[in-house]
Tab-separated table of C-alpha atoms in Angstrom:
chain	number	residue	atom	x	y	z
A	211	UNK	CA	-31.391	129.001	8.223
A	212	UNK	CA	-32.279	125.718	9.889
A	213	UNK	CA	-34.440	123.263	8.394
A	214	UNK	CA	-37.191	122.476	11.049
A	215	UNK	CA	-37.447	119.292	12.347
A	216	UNK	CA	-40.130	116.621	10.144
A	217	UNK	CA	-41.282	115.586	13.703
A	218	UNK	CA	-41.114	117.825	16.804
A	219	UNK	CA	-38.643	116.090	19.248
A	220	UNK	CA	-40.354	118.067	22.110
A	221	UNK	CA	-43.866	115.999	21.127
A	222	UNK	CA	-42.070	112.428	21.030
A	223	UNK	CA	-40.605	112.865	23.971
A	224	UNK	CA	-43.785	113.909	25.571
A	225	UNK	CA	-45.500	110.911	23.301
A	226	UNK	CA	-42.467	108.296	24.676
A	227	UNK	CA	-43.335	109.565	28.048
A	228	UNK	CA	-47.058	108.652	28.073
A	229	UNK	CA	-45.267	105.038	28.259
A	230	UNK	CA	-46.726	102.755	31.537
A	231	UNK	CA	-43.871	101.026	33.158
A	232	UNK	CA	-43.425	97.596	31.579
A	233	UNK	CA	-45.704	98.225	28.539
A	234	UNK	CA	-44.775	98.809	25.421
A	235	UNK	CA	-43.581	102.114	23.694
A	236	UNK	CA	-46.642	104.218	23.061
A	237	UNK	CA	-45.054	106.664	20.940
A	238	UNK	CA	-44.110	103.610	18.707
A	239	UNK	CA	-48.174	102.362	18.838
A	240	UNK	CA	-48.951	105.988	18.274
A	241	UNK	CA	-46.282	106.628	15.069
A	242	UNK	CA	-47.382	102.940	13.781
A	243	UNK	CA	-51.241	103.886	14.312
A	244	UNK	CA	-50.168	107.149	11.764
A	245	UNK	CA	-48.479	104.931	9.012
A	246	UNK	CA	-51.726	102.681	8.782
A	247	UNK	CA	-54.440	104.822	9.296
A	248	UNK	CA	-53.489	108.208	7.624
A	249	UNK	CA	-52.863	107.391	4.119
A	250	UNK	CA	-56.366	106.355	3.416
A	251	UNK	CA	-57.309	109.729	4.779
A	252	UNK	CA	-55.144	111.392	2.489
A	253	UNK	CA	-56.677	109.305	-0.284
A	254	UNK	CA	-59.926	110.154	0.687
A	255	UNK	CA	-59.079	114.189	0.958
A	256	UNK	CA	-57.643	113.224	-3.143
A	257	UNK	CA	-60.950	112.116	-4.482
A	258	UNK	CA	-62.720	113.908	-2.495
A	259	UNK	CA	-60.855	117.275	-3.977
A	260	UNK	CA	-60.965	115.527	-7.568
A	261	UNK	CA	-64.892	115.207	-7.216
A	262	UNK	CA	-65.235	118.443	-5.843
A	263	UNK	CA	-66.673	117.923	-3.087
A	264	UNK	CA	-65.536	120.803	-0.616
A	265	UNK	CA	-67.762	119.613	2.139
A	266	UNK	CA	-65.982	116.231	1.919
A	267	UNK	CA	-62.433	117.601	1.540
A	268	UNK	CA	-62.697	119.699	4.921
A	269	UNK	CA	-63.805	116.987	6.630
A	270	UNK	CA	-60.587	114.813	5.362
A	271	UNK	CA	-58.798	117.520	5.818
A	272	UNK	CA	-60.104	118.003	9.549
A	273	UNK	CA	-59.546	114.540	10.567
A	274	UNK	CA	-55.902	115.017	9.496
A	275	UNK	CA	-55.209	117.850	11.523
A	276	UNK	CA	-55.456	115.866	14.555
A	277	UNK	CA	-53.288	113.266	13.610
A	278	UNK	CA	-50.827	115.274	12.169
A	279	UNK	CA	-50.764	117.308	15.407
A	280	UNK	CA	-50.677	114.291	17.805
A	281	UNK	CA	-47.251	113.534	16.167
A	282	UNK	CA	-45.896	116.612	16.040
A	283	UNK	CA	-45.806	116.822	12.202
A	284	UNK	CA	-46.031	120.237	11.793
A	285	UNK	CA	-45.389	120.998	8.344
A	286	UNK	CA	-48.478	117.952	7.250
A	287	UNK	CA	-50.306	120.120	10.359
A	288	UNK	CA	-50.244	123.573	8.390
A	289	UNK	CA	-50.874	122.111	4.448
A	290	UNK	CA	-53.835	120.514	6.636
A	291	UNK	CA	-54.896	123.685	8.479
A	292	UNK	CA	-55.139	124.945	5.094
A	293	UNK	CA	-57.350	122.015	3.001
A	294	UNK	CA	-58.938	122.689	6.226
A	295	UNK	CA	-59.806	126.311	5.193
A	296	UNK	CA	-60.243	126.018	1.917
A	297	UNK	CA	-63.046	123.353	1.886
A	298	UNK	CA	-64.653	125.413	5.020
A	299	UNK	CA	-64.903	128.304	2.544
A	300	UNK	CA	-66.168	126.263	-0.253
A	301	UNK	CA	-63.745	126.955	-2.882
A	302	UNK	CA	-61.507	124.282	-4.403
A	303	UNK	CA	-59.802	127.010	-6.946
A	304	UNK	CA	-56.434	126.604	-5.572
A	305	UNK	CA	-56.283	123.256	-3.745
A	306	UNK	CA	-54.355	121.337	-6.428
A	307	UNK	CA	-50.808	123.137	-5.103
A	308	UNK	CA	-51.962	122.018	-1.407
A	309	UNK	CA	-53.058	118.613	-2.403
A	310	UNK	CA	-49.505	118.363	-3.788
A	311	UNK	CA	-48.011	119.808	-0.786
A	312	UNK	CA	-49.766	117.146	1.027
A	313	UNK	CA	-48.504	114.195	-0.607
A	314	UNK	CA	-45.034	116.018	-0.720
A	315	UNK	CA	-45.284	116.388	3.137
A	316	UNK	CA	-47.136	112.718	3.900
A	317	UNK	CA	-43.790	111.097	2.213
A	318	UNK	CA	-41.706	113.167	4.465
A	319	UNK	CA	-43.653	112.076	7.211
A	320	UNK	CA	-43.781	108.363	6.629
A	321	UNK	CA	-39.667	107.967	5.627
A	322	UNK	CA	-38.890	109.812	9.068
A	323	UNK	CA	-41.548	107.621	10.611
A	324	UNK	CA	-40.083	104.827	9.670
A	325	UNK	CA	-36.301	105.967	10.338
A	326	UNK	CA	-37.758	106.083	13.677
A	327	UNK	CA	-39.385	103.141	14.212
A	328	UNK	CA	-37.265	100.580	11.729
B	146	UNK	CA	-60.158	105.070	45.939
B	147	UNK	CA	-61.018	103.406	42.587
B	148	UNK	CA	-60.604	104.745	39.123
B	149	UNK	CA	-63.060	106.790	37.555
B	150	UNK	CA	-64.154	105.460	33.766
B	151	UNK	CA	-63.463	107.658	30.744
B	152	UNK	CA	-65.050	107.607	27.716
B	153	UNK	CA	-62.890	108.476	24.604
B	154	UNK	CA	-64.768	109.032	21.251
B	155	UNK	CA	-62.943	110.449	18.440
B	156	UNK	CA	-62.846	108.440	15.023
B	157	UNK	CA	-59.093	109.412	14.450
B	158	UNK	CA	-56.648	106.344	16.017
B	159	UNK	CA	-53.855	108.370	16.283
B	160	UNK	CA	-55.672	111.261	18.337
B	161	UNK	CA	-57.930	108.685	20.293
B	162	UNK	CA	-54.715	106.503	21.632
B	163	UNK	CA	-52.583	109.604	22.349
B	164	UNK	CA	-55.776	111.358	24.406
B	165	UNK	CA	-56.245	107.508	25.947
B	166	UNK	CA	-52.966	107.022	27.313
B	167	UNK	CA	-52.598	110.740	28.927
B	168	UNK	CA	-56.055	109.361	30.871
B	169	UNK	CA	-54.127	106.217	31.698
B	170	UNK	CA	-51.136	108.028	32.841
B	171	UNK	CA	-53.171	110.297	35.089
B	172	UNK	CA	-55.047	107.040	36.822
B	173	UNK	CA	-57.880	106.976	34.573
B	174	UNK	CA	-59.749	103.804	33.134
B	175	UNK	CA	-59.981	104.174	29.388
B	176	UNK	CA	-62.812	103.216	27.233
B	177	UNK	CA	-62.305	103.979	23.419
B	178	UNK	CA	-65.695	104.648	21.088
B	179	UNK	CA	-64.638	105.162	17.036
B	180	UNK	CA	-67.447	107.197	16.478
B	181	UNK	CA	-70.664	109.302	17.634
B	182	UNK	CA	-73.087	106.213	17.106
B	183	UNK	CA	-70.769	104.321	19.306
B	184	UNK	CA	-70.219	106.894	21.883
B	185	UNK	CA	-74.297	107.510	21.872
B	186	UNK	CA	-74.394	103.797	22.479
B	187	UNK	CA	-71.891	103.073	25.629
B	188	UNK	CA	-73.797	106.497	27.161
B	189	UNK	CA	-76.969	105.855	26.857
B	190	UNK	CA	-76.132	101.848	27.926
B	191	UNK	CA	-76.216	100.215	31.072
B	192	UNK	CA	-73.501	101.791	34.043
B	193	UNK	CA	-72.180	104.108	31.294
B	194	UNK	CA	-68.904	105.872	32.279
B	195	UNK	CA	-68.887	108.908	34.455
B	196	UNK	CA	-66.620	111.419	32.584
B	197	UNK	CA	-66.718	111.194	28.417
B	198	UNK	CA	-64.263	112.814	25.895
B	199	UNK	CA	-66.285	113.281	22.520
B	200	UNK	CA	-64.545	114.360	19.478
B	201	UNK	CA	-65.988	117.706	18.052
B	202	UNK	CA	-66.035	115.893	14.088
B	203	UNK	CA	-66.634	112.442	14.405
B	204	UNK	CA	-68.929	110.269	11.543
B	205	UNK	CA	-72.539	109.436	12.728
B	206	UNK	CA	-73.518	111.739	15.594
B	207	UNK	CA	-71.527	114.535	16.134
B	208	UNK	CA	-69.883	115.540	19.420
B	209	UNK	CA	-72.268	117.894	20.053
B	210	UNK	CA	-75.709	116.186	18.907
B	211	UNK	CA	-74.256	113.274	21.093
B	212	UNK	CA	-74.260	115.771	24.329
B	213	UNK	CA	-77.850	116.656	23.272
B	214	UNK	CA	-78.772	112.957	23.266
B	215	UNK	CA	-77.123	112.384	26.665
B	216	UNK	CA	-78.488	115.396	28.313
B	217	UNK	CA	-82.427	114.593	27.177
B	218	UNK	CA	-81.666	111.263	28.563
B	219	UNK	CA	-79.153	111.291	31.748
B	220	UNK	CA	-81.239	113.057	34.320
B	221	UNK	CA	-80.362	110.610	37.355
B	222	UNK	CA	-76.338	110.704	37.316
B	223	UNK	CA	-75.713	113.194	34.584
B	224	UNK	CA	-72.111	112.268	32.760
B	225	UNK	CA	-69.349	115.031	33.094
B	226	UNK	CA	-69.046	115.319	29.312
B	227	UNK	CA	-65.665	117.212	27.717
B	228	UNK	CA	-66.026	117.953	23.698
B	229	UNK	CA	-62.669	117.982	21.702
B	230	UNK	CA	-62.357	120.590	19.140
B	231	UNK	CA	-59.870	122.309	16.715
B	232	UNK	CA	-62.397	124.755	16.313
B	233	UNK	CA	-61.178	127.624	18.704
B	234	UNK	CA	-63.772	130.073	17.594
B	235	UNK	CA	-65.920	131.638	20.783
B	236	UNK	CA	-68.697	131.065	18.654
B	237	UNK	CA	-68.299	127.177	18.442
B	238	UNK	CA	-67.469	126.796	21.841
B	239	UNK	CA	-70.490	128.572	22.963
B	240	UNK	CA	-72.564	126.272	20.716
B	241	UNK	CA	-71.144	123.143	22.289
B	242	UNK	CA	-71.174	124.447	25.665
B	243	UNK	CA	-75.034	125.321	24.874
B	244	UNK	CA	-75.519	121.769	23.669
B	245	UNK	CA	-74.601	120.714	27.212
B	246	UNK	CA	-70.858	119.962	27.391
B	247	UNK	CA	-69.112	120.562	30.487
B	248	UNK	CA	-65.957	122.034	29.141
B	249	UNK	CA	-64.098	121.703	25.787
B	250	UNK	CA	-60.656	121.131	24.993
B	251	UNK	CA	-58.684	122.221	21.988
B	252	UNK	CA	-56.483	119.517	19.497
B	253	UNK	CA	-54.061	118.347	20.016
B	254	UNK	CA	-54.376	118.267	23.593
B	255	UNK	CA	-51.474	119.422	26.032
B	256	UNK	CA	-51.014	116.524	28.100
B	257	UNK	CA	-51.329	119.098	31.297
B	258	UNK	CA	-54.209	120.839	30.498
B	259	UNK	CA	-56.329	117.853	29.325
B	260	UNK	CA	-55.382	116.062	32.379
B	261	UNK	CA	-56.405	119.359	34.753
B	262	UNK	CA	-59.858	119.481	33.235
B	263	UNK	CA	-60.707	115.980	33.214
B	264	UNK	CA	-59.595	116.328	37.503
B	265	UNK	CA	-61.970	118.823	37.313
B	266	UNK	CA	-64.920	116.778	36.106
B	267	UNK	CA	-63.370	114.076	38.474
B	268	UNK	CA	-64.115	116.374	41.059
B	269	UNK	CA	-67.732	116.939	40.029
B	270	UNK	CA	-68.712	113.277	39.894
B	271	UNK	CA	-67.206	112.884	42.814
B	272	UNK	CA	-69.173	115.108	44.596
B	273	UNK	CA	-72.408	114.216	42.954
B	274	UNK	CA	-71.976	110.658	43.859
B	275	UNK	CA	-71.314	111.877	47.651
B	276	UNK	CA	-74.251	114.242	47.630
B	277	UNK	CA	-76.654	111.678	46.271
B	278	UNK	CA	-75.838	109.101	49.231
B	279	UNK	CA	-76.250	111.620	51.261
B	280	UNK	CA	-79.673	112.742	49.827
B	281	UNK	CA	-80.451	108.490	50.025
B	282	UNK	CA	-79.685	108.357	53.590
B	283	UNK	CA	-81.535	111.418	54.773
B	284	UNK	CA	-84.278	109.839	52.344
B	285	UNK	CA	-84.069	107.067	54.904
B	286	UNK	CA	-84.168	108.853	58.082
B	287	UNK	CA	-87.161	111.418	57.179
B	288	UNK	CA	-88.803	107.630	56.422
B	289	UNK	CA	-88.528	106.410	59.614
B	290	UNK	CA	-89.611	109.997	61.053
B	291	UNK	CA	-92.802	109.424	59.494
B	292	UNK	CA	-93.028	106.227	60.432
B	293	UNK	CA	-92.767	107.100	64.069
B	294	UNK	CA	-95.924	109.585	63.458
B	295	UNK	CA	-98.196	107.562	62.109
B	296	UNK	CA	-100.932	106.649	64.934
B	297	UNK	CA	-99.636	103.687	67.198
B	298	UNK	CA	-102.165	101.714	69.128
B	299	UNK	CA	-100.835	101.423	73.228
B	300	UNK	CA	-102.128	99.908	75.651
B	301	UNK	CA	-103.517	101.801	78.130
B	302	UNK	CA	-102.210	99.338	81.327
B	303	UNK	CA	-98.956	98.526	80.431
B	304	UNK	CA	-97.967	100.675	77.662
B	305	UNK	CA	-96.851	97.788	75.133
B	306	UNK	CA	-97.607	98.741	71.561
B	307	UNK	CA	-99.013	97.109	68.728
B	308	UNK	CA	-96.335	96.599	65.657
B	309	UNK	CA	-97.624	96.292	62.116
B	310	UNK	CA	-97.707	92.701	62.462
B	311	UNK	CA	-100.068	92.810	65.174
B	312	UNK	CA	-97.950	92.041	67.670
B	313	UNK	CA	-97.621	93.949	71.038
B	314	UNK	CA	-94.498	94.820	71.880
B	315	UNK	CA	-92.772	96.587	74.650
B	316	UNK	CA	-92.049	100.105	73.727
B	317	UNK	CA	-88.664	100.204	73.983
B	318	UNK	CA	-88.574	97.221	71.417
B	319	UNK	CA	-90.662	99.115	69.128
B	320	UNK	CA	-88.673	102.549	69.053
B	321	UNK	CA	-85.630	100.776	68.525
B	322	UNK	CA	-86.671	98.806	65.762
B	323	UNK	CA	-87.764	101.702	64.654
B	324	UNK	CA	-86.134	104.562	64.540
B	325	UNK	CA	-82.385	102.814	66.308
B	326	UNK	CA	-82.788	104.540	69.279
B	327	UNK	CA	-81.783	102.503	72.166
B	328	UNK	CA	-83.234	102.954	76.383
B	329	UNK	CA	-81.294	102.848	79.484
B	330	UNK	CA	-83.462	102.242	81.723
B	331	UNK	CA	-83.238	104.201	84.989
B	332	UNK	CA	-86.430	105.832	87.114
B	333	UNK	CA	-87.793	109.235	87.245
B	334	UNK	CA	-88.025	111.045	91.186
B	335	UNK	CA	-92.132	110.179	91.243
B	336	UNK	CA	-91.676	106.407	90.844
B	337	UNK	CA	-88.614	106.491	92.946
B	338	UNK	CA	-90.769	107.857	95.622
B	339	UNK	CA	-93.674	105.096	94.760
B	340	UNK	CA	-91.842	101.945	93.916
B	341	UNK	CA	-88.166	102.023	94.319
B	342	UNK	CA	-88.187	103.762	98.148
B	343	UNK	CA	-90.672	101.136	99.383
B	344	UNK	CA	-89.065	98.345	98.180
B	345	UNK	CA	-85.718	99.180	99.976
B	346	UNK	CA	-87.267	99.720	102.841
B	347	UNK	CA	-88.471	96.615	102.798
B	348	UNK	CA	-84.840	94.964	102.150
B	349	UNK	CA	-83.940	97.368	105.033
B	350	UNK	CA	-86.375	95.419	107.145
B	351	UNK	CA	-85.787	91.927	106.459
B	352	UNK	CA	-82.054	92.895	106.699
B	353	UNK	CA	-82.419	94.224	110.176
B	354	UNK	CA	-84.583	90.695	110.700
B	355	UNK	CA	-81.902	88.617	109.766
B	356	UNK	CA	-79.730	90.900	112.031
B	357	UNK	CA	-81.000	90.606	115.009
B	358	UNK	CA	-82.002	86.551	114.930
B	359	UNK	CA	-78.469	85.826	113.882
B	360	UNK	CA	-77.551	88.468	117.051
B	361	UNK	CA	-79.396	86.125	119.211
């Protein structure tokens, strides 16, 4: 069995494609954008679980989604889709394995990020 | 043609710059808002942008509760308005389509799709701005009709009529300025029988005049 891909190649193509002639790479602007804005959110999702605050976890949670989706990252996208869940149905019980998972799946994330954009 | 204006509004960079440049791709000029007070504030501002994207979740105002604003508020050139949602449920679509959105789209977009419905709203503006020009100029017209029927003082000798600024003019000066219409000026079978006729008889007669001393 294949691993799947960290990053869909079909989405960064389709990312590297949204590129105006003589401007720079967007699907560098885009990956870069991810590195600096979605730790925090992650962060945020962390305390947020650790306070117990499931209104406040589904909203990190949400927010996520989009970026992870944007990029293709679909392994982040479905431990998202499920913080997602969780928090919607107010109970925290089981989120520590799937805050794990997160961080587990941000690092994979950010090292083939920044394979990908040296 | 020019480009329409877009309004993007979603407080996620990555998801805001991706949406952005699919617009720019497709012709569009891209505004970006971070947030719903933002968004509330370019819309309800001065020449706000035709076509906006709002983000379902954003902080401040909401997508929806934005559309809500902008629909109380927008009743001259109403602003083809497109919310973005991961929600996919019938149930949240209807409530943002009962809020006043346009259309939704689901995250993350497909480039083709997001591009097809924001021709769509194109489209609308589009014709909206066509049939209010057209609404301005018959607006216009139906002006002047009634300006024609108001009561016009003549005179009763030589037909000239009195103009607002209490001058008389000539009638033909009057409609034109009017209303545009312009007069050739020709004569009707009566007059040609009481003025015209006579007249070259006369030049008939001093013609055969001149004939005849010359002949002599």
């Amino acid at each position: 069995m294949t691993v799947p891909p960290v990053l869909d190649p079909a989405v960064l193509e389709s990312l590297r494609q949204l590129t105006p002639p003589g401007e720079p790479d967007v699907l560098k602007e885009v990956l870069q954008l991810f590195l600096d804005d979605v730790p925090a959110r992650v962060e945020r999702l962390r305390s947020a679980w650790q306070g117990g605050d499931a209104v406040a976890v589904q909203r990190a949670a949400h927010s996520l989604t989009g970026s992870a989706g944007n990029i293709g990252a679909t392994g982040l996208l479905g431990v998202c889709r499920q913080l997602d869940d969780v928090g919607r149905a107010g109970d925290l019980s089981n989120a520590a394995s799937l805050v794990a998972a997160l961080d587990a799946e941000l690092a994979r994330v950010q090292s083939e990020i920044k394979s990908l954009i040296g | 043609m020019p480009s329409l204006r877009v309004l993007v509004a979603d407080d996620e960079p990555v998801s805001r710059t991706v949406v952005g440049a699919m617009l720019k791709k497709a012709g569009y000029e891209v505004s970006f808002a971070s947030d719903g007070d933002q968004a509330w504030q370019r819309l309800s501002g001065p020449n706000p942008p035709p076509i906006a994207l709002l983000d379902w979740e954003m902080p401040g105002l909401a997508g929806p509760e934005v559309v809500q604003r902008v629909r109380a508020h927008d009743e001259q050139a109403p602003i083809y308005i497109i919310l973005l949602t991961s929600r996919d449920s019938s149930a949240d679509i209807v409530t943002g389509l009962k809020a006043g959105a346009n259309d939704y789209v689901t995250k993350p977009a497909n480039e083709d799709e997001l591009v097809a419905r924001v021709n769509v709203g194109a489209r609308v503006v589009e014709l909206q701005i066509a049939l209010a020009e057209r609404v301005r100029s018959l607006e216009e017209a139906l002006a002047n009709v009634k300006a024609l029927q108001t009561l016009l003082p003549m005179c009763a000798y030589c037909k000239a009529i009195r103009n607002d600024q209490n001058y008389w003019e000539k009638v033909e000066t009057y409609f034109h300025d009017h209303s545009g219409v312009s007069f050739s000026h020709s004569y009707c079978p009566n007059c040609y029988d009481r003025f015209v006729k006579p007249q070259l008889d006369a030049l008939e007669d001093i013609t055969e005049a001149q004939r005849r001393q010359k002949g002599r």
